[in-house]
Short mmCIF file of C-alpha atoms and ligand atoms in Angstrom, two decimals:
data_model
loop_
_atom_site.label_atom_id
_atom_site.label_comp_id
_atom_site.label_asym_id
_atom_site.label_seq_id
_atom_site.Cartn_x
_atom_site.Cartn_y
_atom_site.Cartn_z
CA UNK A 188 -36.24 28.81 -5.09
CA UNK A 189 -34.57 29.40 -8.41
CA UNK A 190 -33.26 26.30 -10.13
CA UNK A 191 -29.51 26.25 -10.60
CA UNK A 192 -27.98 23.44 -12.61
CA UNK A 193 -24.45 22.93 -13.76
CA UNK A 194 -22.26 21.07 -16.18
CA UNK A 195 -19.12 19.89 -14.38
CA UNK A 196 -16.83 18.23 -16.92
CA UNK A 197 -13.22 17.22 -16.42
CA UNK A 198 -11.62 18.47 -19.64
CA UNK A 199 -9.53 15.90 -21.49
CA UNK A 200 -9.34 17.39 -24.97
CA UNK A 201 -12.27 15.35 -26.23
CA UNK A 202 -15.86 15.94 -25.27
CA UNK A 203 -17.75 12.66 -25.25
CA UNK A 204 -21.36 12.85 -26.39
CA UNK A 205 -22.44 11.30 -23.08
CA UNK A 206 -21.02 14.28 -21.23
CA UNK A 207 -22.56 16.67 -23.67
CA UNK A 208 -25.93 14.99 -23.31
CA UNK A 209 -25.66 15.66 -19.54
CA UNK A 210 -24.86 19.30 -20.32
CA UNK A 211 -27.88 19.51 -22.62
CA UNK A 212 -30.24 18.08 -20.02
CA UNK A 213 -28.90 20.52 -17.41
CA UNK A 214 -29.30 23.39 -19.83
CA UNK A 215 -32.82 22.36 -20.86
CA UNK A 216 -33.93 21.93 -17.28
CA UNK A 217 -32.57 25.32 -16.27
CA UNK A 218 -34.22 27.00 -19.25
CA UNK A 219 -37.49 25.12 -18.72
CA UNK A 220 -37.73 26.24 -15.11
CA UNK A 221 -36.53 29.79 -15.78
CA UNK A 222 -33.45 29.03 -13.70
CA UNK A 223 -29.73 29.27 -14.32
CA UNK A 224 -27.23 27.03 -16.00
CA UNK A 225 -23.62 27.17 -14.80
CA UNK A 226 -20.35 25.70 -15.85
CA UNK A 227 -17.76 24.29 -13.51
CA UNK A 228 -14.54 23.13 -15.03
CA UNK A 229 -13.21 20.27 -12.93
CA UNK A 230 -9.65 20.88 -13.96
CA UNK A 231 -7.74 19.49 -11.00
CA UNK A 232 -5.97 16.91 -13.16
CA UNK A 233 -3.46 19.39 -14.51
CA UNK A 234 -1.94 16.96 -16.95
CA UNK A 235 -5.16 16.33 -18.82
CA UNK A 236 -6.84 19.69 -18.25
CA UNK A 237 -4.55 21.67 -20.49
CA UNK A 238 -5.55 25.08 -21.86
CA UNK A 239 -6.24 23.40 -25.23
CA UNK A 240 -8.48 20.82 -23.57
CA UNK A 241 -10.45 23.61 -21.90
CA UNK A 242 -10.68 25.49 -25.17
CA UNK A 243 -12.06 22.38 -26.89
CA UNK A 244 -14.68 22.11 -24.20
CA UNK A 245 -15.77 25.74 -24.41
CA UNK A 246 -15.92 25.61 -28.19
CA UNK A 247 -18.05 22.48 -28.12
CA UNK A 248 -20.49 24.19 -25.76
CA UNK A 249 -20.63 27.27 -27.90
CA UNK A 250 -21.19 25.26 -31.05
CA UNK A 251 -24.16 23.57 -29.40
CA UNK A 252 -25.55 26.85 -28.10
CA UNK A 253 -25.13 25.97 -24.42
CA UNK A 254 -24.86 29.47 -23.01
CA UNK A 255 -24.04 29.82 -19.33
CA UNK A 256 -25.37 32.38 -16.89
CA UNK A 257 -22.31 33.07 -14.77
CA UNK A 258 -18.57 33.14 -15.17
CA UNK A 259 -17.39 29.52 -15.12
CA UNK A 260 -15.87 28.28 -11.91
CA UNK A 261 -12.48 26.61 -12.30
CA UNK A 262 -12.10 23.95 -9.66
CA UNK A 263 -8.32 24.32 -9.57
CA UNK A 264 -8.73 27.81 -8.07
CA UNK A 265 -10.54 26.43 -5.06
CA UNK A 266 -7.95 24.18 -3.47
CA UNK A 267 -7.58 26.30 -0.34
CA UNK A 268 -11.32 26.33 0.26
CA UNK A 269 -11.42 22.56 -0.21
CA UNK A 270 -8.63 22.00 2.29
CA UNK A 271 -10.16 24.42 4.78
CA UNK A 272 -13.43 22.48 4.61
CA UNK A 273 -11.54 19.25 5.21
CA UNK A 274 -10.08 20.82 8.36
CA UNK A 275 -13.57 21.77 9.45
CA UNK A 276 -14.74 18.22 8.95
CA UNK A 277 -11.82 17.03 11.06
CA UNK A 278 -12.68 19.52 13.78
CA UNK A 279 -16.34 18.52 13.85
CA UNK A 280 -15.47 14.83 14.05
CA UNK A 281 -16.77 13.98 10.55
CA UNK A 282 -13.31 13.12 9.35
CA UNK A 283 -10.13 11.62 10.71
CA UNK A 284 -6.52 11.27 9.71
CA UNK A 285 -4.86 8.02 8.90
CA UNK A 286 -1.62 6.81 7.43
CA UNK A 287 -3.33 4.60 4.87
CA UNK A 288 -1.68 1.23 4.53
CA UNK A 289 0.93 2.36 7.03
CA UNK A 290 3.29 3.33 4.22
CA UNK A 291 4.82 6.14 6.19
CA UNK A 292 4.08 8.49 3.31
CA UNK A 293 1.99 10.76 5.45
CA UNK A 294 -1.60 10.90 6.53
CA UNK A 295 -4.73 11.21 4.42
CA UNK A 296 -7.92 12.77 5.62
CA UNK A 297 -10.76 10.31 5.60
CA UNK A 298 -14.45 11.12 5.68
CA UNK A 299 -16.38 9.18 8.26
CA UNK A 300 -19.69 7.80 7.00
CA UNK A 301 -22.50 8.14 9.52
CA UNK A 302 -22.91 4.38 9.85
CA UNK A 303 -26.62 4.40 9.11
CA UNK A 304 -28.53 3.02 6.11
CA UNK A 305 -29.08 5.63 3.43
CA UNK A 306 -31.75 6.43 0.87
CA UNK A 307 -32.51 9.25 -1.50
CA UNK A 308 -35.08 9.94 -4.16
CA UNK A 309 -33.50 10.27 -7.55
CA UNK A 310 -35.62 12.30 -9.95
CA UNK A 311 -35.03 9.76 -12.71
CA UNK A 312 -34.43 6.48 -10.91
CA UNK A 313 -36.79 6.82 -7.97
CA UNK A 314 -35.81 5.75 -4.46
CA UNK A 315 -32.29 4.41 -4.15
CA UNK A 316 -31.05 2.71 -1.00
CA UNK A 317 -27.83 1.51 0.44
CA UNK A 318 -27.13 -0.23 3.69
CA UNK A 319 -24.53 1.19 6.04
CA UNK A 320 -22.17 -1.75 5.65
CA UNK A 321 -21.88 -1.15 1.89
CA UNK A 322 -20.51 2.37 2.12
CA UNK A 323 -17.09 2.55 3.63
CA UNK A 324 -15.35 5.69 4.88
CA UNK A 325 -13.34 7.29 2.07
CA UNK A 326 -10.37 9.53 1.45
CA UNK A 327 -11.10 13.24 0.89
CA UNK A 328 -7.53 14.58 1.03
CA UNK A 329 -4.63 12.47 -0.24
CA UNK A 330 -1.45 12.07 1.77
CA UNK A 331 0.23 14.50 -0.65
CA UNK A 332 -2.25 17.14 0.46
CA UNK A 333 -4.48 17.28 -2.61
CA UNK A 334 -8.27 17.13 -2.33
CA UNK A 335 -10.11 14.19 -3.86
CA UNK A 336 -12.96 14.49 -6.41
CA UNK A 337 -15.71 13.88 -3.82
CA UNK A 338 -14.65 16.76 -1.63
CA UNK A 339 -14.08 19.20 -4.45
CA UNK A 340 -17.26 18.26 -6.28
CA UNK A 341 -19.52 18.65 -3.25
CA UNK A 342 -17.92 21.88 -2.04
CA UNK A 343 -18.13 23.46 -5.44
CA UNK A 344 -21.76 22.49 -5.83
CA UNK A 345 -22.35 24.19 -2.49
CA UNK A 346 -20.35 27.22 -3.61
CA UNK A 347 -22.31 27.46 -6.86
CA UNK A 348 -25.61 26.99 -4.98
CA UNK A 349 -26.61 24.12 -7.22
CA UNK A 350 -30.17 22.96 -6.62
CA UNK A 351 -30.23 20.05 -9.11
CA UNK A 352 -27.28 17.79 -9.81
CA UNK A 353 -27.99 16.16 -13.17
CA UNK A 354 -25.25 13.76 -14.24
CA UNK A 355 -24.50 10.33 -15.63
CA UNK A 356 -25.57 7.32 -13.65
CA UNK A 357 -21.97 6.22 -13.25
CA UNK A 358 -22.09 8.66 -10.31
CA UNK A 359 -24.96 7.01 -8.41
CA UNK A 360 -22.63 5.29 -5.96
CA UNK A 361 -20.81 8.55 -5.30
CA UNK A 362 -24.06 10.30 -4.51
CA UNK A 363 -24.57 8.35 -1.28
CA UNK A 364 -21.20 9.61 -0.11
CA UNK A 365 -21.90 13.10 -1.34
CA UNK A 366 -25.18 13.35 0.53
CA UNK A 367 -23.42 12.34 3.75
CA UNK A 368 -20.92 15.14 3.12
CA UNK A 369 -23.58 17.80 2.53
CA UNK A 370 -25.11 16.83 5.83
CA UNK A 371 -21.82 16.85 7.68
CA UNK A 372 -21.07 20.29 6.22
CA UNK A 373 -24.50 21.54 7.28
CA UNK A 374 -25.37 22.40 3.67
CA UNK A 375 -28.73 21.84 1.99
CA UNK A 376 -28.76 18.64 -0.06
CA UNK A 377 -29.57 19.26 -3.74
CA UNK A 378 -31.89 17.09 -5.78
CA UNK A 379 -30.23 14.44 -7.88
CA UNK A 380 -31.10 13.14 -11.33
CA UNK A 381 -28.92 10.39 -12.75
CA UNK A 382 -29.13 9.97 -16.49
CA UNK A 383 -29.20 6.57 -18.18
CA UNK A 384 -26.12 5.39 -19.95
CA UNK A 385 -25.68 5.77 -23.68
CA UNK A 386 -25.10 2.31 -25.10
CA UNK A 387 -24.08 0.70 -28.39
CA UNK A 388 -26.06 -1.91 -30.33
CA UNK A 389 -24.69 -4.63 -28.03
CA UNK A 390 -25.89 -2.83 -24.92
CA UNK A 391 -22.38 -1.82 -23.82
CA UNK A 392 -21.37 1.76 -23.02
CA UNK A 393 -21.05 3.64 -26.31
CA UNK A 394 -17.42 4.45 -27.02
CA UNK A 395 -15.08 5.60 -29.74
CA UNK A 396 -14.76 2.00 -30.88
CA UNK A 397 -18.43 2.06 -31.89
CA UNK A 398 -18.02 5.08 -34.16
CA UNK A 399 -17.87 8.82 -33.70
CA UNK A 400 -18.20 9.56 -30.01
CA UNK A 401 -16.77 13.04 -29.52
CA UNK A 402 -18.53 16.29 -30.24
CA UNK A 403 -15.59 17.41 -32.41
CA UNK A 404 -16.01 14.35 -34.67
CA UNK A 405 -19.49 15.46 -35.59
CA UNK A 406 -18.52 19.07 -36.04
CA UNK A 407 -15.71 18.08 -38.41
CA UNK A 408 -18.05 15.93 -40.45
CA UNK A 409 -20.29 18.92 -41.03
CA UNK A 410 -23.17 18.03 -38.74
CA UNK A 411 -25.22 21.01 -37.59
CA UNK A 412 -24.88 21.83 -33.90
CA UNK A 413 -28.66 22.18 -33.63
CA UNK A 414 -29.18 18.73 -35.11
CA UNK A 415 -26.71 17.09 -32.72
CA UNK A 416 -28.34 18.96 -29.84
CA UNK A 417 -31.78 17.74 -30.89
CA UNK A 418 -30.57 14.17 -31.33
CA UNK A 419 -28.79 14.05 -27.96
CA UNK A 420 -31.80 15.59 -26.21
CA UNK A 421 -33.76 12.54 -27.32
CA UNK A 422 -31.24 10.08 -25.87
CA UNK A 423 -33.13 9.20 -22.75
CA UNK A 424 -35.88 11.76 -23.02
CA UNK A 425 -38.89 12.31 -25.24
CA UNK A 426 -41.56 15.00 -25.20
CA UNK A 427 -44.25 12.42 -24.48
CA UNK A 428 -45.63 12.48 -28.02
CA UNK A 429 -44.10 11.43 -31.32
CA UNK A 430 -42.29 14.66 -32.09
CA UNK A 431 -38.62 14.21 -32.91
CA UNK A 432 -37.45 17.20 -34.90
CA UNK A 433 -38.08 20.05 -32.49
CA UNK A 434 -37.02 23.64 -32.20
CA UNK A 435 -34.98 24.65 -29.24
CA UNK A 436 -37.95 26.44 -27.74
CA UNK A 437 -40.17 23.38 -28.20
CA UNK A 438 -37.61 21.30 -26.35
CA UNK A 439 -37.35 23.86 -23.56
CA UNK A 440 -41.13 23.93 -23.20
CA UNK A 441 -41.51 20.16 -23.15
CA UNK A 442 -38.45 19.16 -21.13
CA UNK A 443 -38.77 17.80 -17.64
CA UNK A 444 -36.74 15.48 -15.47
CA UNK A 445 -39.72 13.29 -14.59
CA UNK A 446 -40.00 12.34 -18.28
CA UNK A 447 -36.36 11.25 -18.51
CA UNK A 448 -36.24 7.48 -18.93
CA UNK A 449 -34.19 5.37 -16.57
CA UNK A 450 -33.38 2.67 -19.12
CA UNK A 451 -30.23 2.99 -21.23
CA UNK A 452 -30.43 4.98 -24.45
CA UNK A 453 -29.04 3.48 -27.64
CA UNK A 454 -26.85 5.60 -29.86
CA UNK A 455 -27.92 5.29 -33.48
CA UNK A 456 -25.64 7.07 -35.94
CA UNK A 457 -28.03 6.50 -38.83
CA UNK A 458 -30.79 8.24 -36.97
CA UNK A 459 -28.51 11.15 -36.20
CA UNK A 460 -27.69 11.36 -39.90
CA UNK A 461 -31.39 11.36 -40.73
CA UNK A 462 -31.96 14.11 -38.18
CA UNK A 463 -29.19 16.19 -39.69
CA UNK A 464 -30.86 15.77 -43.08
CA UNK A 465 -34.06 17.19 -41.57
CA UNK A 466 -32.12 20.23 -40.39
CA UNK A 467 -30.50 20.64 -43.80
CA UNK A 468 -33.94 20.65 -45.40
CA UNK A 469 -35.18 23.23 -42.98
CA UNK A 470 -32.57 25.91 -43.63
CA UNK A 471 -33.37 28.74 -46.02
CA UNK A 472 -32.69 27.87 -49.67
CA UNK A 473 -30.25 30.76 -49.91
CA UNK A 474 -28.33 29.46 -46.91
CA UNK A 475 -28.18 26.02 -48.43
CA UNK A 476 -27.01 27.54 -51.72
CA UNK A 477 -24.26 29.39 -49.86
CA UNK A 478 -23.20 26.13 -48.21
CA UNK A 479 -23.09 24.42 -51.62
CA UNK A 480 -21.06 27.23 -53.12
CA UNK A 481 -18.53 27.09 -50.34
CA UNK A 482 -18.20 23.29 -50.57
CA UNK A 483 -17.82 23.45 -54.35
CA UNK A 484 -15.37 26.29 -54.26
CA UNK A 485 -13.22 24.42 -51.72
CA UNK A 486 -13.15 21.55 -54.21
CA UNK A 487 -12.24 23.86 -57.08
CA UNK A 488 -15.59 23.51 -58.84
CA UNK A 489 -17.28 26.61 -60.24
CA UNK A 490 -21.04 26.26 -60.17
CA UNK A 491 -22.24 27.49 -63.54
CA UNK A 492 -25.60 27.33 -65.28
CA UNK A 493 -28.65 26.39 -63.29
CA UNK A 494 -26.73 26.27 -60.06
CA UNK A 495 -29.76 27.30 -58.05
CA UNK A 496 -31.90 24.56 -59.54
CA UNK A 497 -29.17 22.05 -58.70
CA UNK A 498 -28.97 23.28 -55.13
CA UNK A 499 -32.74 23.17 -54.72
CA UNK A 500 -32.74 19.56 -55.92
CA UNK A 501 -29.92 18.70 -53.52
CA UNK A 502 -31.38 20.32 -50.45
CA UNK A 503 -34.11 17.69 -50.31
CA UNK A 504 -31.67 14.83 -50.13
CA UNK A 505 -28.50 16.11 -48.51
CA UNK A 506 -27.70 14.86 -45.04
CA UNK A 507 -24.15 16.14 -44.76
CA UNK A 508 -22.36 18.95 -46.60
CA UNK A 509 -19.65 16.50 -47.66
CA UNK A 510 -22.19 14.87 -49.99
CA UNK A 511 -22.60 18.03 -52.03
CA UNK A 512 -19.46 17.98 -54.17
CA UNK A 513 -19.60 14.33 -55.28
CA UNK A 514 -23.32 14.64 -55.96
CA UNK A 515 -23.26 17.90 -57.93
CA UNK A 516 -19.87 18.44 -59.55
CA UNK A 517 -21.01 16.62 -62.73
CA UNK A 518 -23.61 19.29 -63.37
CA UNK A 519 -20.96 21.92 -63.81
CA UNK A 520 -18.37 20.22 -65.97
CA UNK A 521 -18.30 18.06 -69.06
CA UNK A 522 -15.13 16.48 -67.74
CA UNK A 523 -16.86 14.57 -64.95
CA UNK A 524 -15.39 11.24 -63.97
CA UNK A 525 -17.06 7.92 -64.50
CA UNK A 526 -17.40 5.54 -61.60
CA UNK A 527 -15.57 2.57 -63.10
CA UNK A 528 -17.43 -0.05 -61.10
CA UNK A 529 -20.74 1.41 -62.16
CA UNK A 530 -19.63 1.46 -65.77
CA UNK A 531 -18.61 -2.19 -65.66
CA UNK A 532 -21.68 -3.37 -63.84
CA UNK A 533 -24.41 -1.29 -65.38
CA UNK A 534 -23.25 0.26 -68.61
CA UNK A 535 -21.17 -2.43 -70.32
CA UNK A 536 -24.17 -4.69 -70.52
CA UNK A 537 -25.98 -6.30 -73.40
CA UNK A 538 -28.46 -3.83 -74.84
CA UNK A 539 -27.35 -0.74 -72.88
CA UNK A 540 -25.99 1.21 -75.80
CA UNK A 541 -28.90 0.33 -78.05
CA UNK A 542 -31.19 1.53 -75.34
CA UNK A 543 -29.24 4.79 -74.98
CA UNK A 544 -29.43 5.36 -78.74
CA UNK A 545 -33.20 5.01 -78.56
CA UNK A 546 -33.38 7.44 -75.68
CA UNK A 547 -31.50 10.01 -77.74
CA UNK A 548 -34.13 9.55 -80.43
CA UNK A 549 -36.94 10.06 -77.94
CA UNK A 550 -35.34 13.11 -76.36
CA UNK A 551 -34.93 14.68 -79.77
CA UNK A 552 -38.68 14.52 -80.30
CA UNK A 553 -39.48 16.29 -77.03
CA UNK A 554 -40.38 19.93 -77.34
CA UNK A 555 -40.44 20.57 -73.65
CA UNK A 556 -37.71 19.14 -71.54
CA UNK A 557 -39.10 19.72 -68.06
CA UNK A 558 -38.81 16.95 -65.46
CA UNK A 559 -42.37 15.78 -65.87
CA UNK A 560 -42.21 15.47 -69.64
CA UNK A 561 -38.89 13.65 -69.44
CA UNK A 562 -40.23 11.35 -66.78
CA UNK A 563 -43.34 10.48 -68.79
CA UNK A 564 -41.28 9.88 -71.92
CA UNK A 565 -38.94 7.51 -70.09
CA UNK A 566 -41.85 5.66 -68.50
CA UNK A 567 -43.55 5.21 -71.85
CA UNK A 568 -40.32 3.99 -73.37
CA UNK A 569 -39.83 1.39 -70.65
CA UNK A 570 -43.43 0.22 -70.61
CA UNK A 571 -44.04 0.15 -74.34
CA UNK A 572 -40.78 -1.62 -75.00
CA UNK A 573 -41.49 -4.23 -72.32
CA UNK A 574 -38.22 -3.18 -70.66
CA UNK A 575 -37.15 -2.97 -67.03
CA UNK A 576 -36.41 0.31 -65.25
CA UNK A 577 -33.38 -1.40 -63.75
CA UNK A 578 -31.95 -1.92 -67.24
CA UNK A 579 -32.74 1.54 -68.57
CA UNK A 580 -32.22 4.10 -65.83
CA UNK A 581 -28.78 3.12 -64.50
CA UNK A 582 -27.02 3.31 -67.90
CA UNK A 583 -28.77 6.60 -68.57
CA UNK A 584 -27.72 8.01 -65.23
CA UNK A 585 -24.14 6.92 -65.76
CA UNK A 586 -24.20 8.42 -69.24
CA UNK A 587 -25.12 11.89 -67.99
CA UNK A 588 -23.41 11.93 -64.57
CA UNK A 589 -20.79 9.19 -64.46
CA UNK A 590 -22.44 7.83 -61.31
CA UNK A 591 -24.89 5.14 -60.43
CA UNK A 592 -26.80 7.00 -57.77
CA UNK A 593 -27.98 10.52 -57.22
CA UNK A 594 -31.08 12.68 -57.18
CA UNK A 595 -34.15 11.67 -59.23
CA UNK A 596 -33.04 11.27 -62.78
CA UNK A 597 -35.79 13.22 -64.57
CA UNK A 598 -35.09 16.51 -62.75
CA UNK A 599 -31.35 15.95 -63.25
CA UNK A 600 -31.93 15.63 -67.03
CA UNK A 601 -34.26 18.62 -67.02
CA UNK A 602 -31.65 20.77 -65.28
CA UNK A 603 -28.93 19.67 -67.69
CA UNK A 604 -31.32 20.45 -70.55
CA UNK A 605 -31.99 18.64 -73.77
CA UNK A 606 -28.82 19.55 -75.66
CA UNK A 607 -26.43 18.72 -72.88
CA UNK A 608 -28.21 15.51 -71.94
CA UNK A 609 -28.11 14.26 -75.51
CA UNK A 610 -24.50 15.33 -75.98
CA UNK A 611 -23.45 13.52 -72.83
CA UNK A 612 -25.24 10.34 -73.80
CA UNK A 613 -23.55 10.45 -77.21
CA UNK A 614 -20.16 11.06 -75.70
CA UNK A 615 -20.62 8.15 -73.30
CA UNK A 616 -21.61 5.81 -76.11
CA UNK A 617 -18.58 6.83 -78.14
CA UNK A 618 -16.25 6.44 -75.26
CA UNK A 619 -17.39 3.03 -74.00
CA UNK A 620 -19.04 1.25 -76.91
CA UNK A 621 -15.66 0.02 -78.07
N1 LIG B 93 -16.14 15.88 -13.38
C1 LIG B 93 -17.09 14.84 -13.11
C2 LIG B 93 -17.36 14.07 -14.37
O1 LIG B 93 -17.15 14.59 -15.46
C3 LIG B 93 -18.31 15.53 -12.54
C4 LIG B 93 -19.54 14.76 -12.44
C5 LIG B 93 -20.68 15.60 -11.91
O2 LIG B 93 -20.82 15.76 -10.71
O3 LIG B 93 -21.44 16.10 -12.77
O4 LIG B 93 -17.72 12.91 -14.34
#
């Protein structure tokens, strides 16, 4: 039988990474098994499921490359079918009506649990059991005539012929009820896989309070969709070896539900940042250059001489596009700003200016000004003078870039070239020596 999985979010305007991770696992499993991946928009809460909220959801899926195989099913269009099924359950004795709490506000329809102990084999968690006394009968149609989540969810999974329900483990308790409903409706029971929670460093469910938690946050910050996809795929799953940065096809090939871990998965924003850096490195140099040009142009900086060398140097160390402008603007203008703190801490120090004067002298003697030659010259200067790198390099870096951190200094100097490097050092001395 062909595998059919689905993503069944309730749109709220924000797509939490936990939901998206469920979508990714569904997508990967469908692709791995040569099956189909469907979308069902559980939009019965009309106040939250606005057209904008749905648009946000669809855009997030597109950004992550989660293509679906059929037209999405909108749950709100299925109310009649849900109510008709409730009537059927009443007729077959699997449900009954009750004026809950005797409020006189009308009757709800209540599903009648079979009254037997229940068990099912979860593809991630193994055998799960529940005794009859712990699962009470439950409402499937409210007294105002609207169907409840359990009814709609199960009927739509039947309608969409879902074979594998892969969702967060906050739904485990619901699943016992859902299985009873499949049986009462005479429908085949799908397989279930409940995914471990995504937690913060304290072991609590990861939320907005812990940092970026919505797909849109990462998109706005300039993360690559492929990098976020890769990172989320590894939250609770691994290919069984030490691979981490994987192509989509490698993930599809390696993915399986039996290798999904049942223990909670910890969200680590630094690791995600690292992963994004790996994706930045992997793009074509010309694509990275185009990204740099667009970032710089948005900031009003015109990349001039040696722009390609600058971009090549940056590609190795850039994790997010937002780092590009602050890290490269100084290459393209003599009017770069000095980081005041850096100046105070590292430049206005005993011996700094003397040291910079000497460096000018050394640079003047160099015939070649490639990174290696510059590097060797600086090393010799430090070693022969019995100096410390920590006293020499920071003032030099500030002198040519205004900043106290950045790419390796020797290639930066080589790209600027001998004349410009010397001129900048001179200018810095004049400006700050006092
Ligand atoms: N709309 C539900 C949710 O987002 C569906 C859960 C499911 O069955 O996948 O939690």
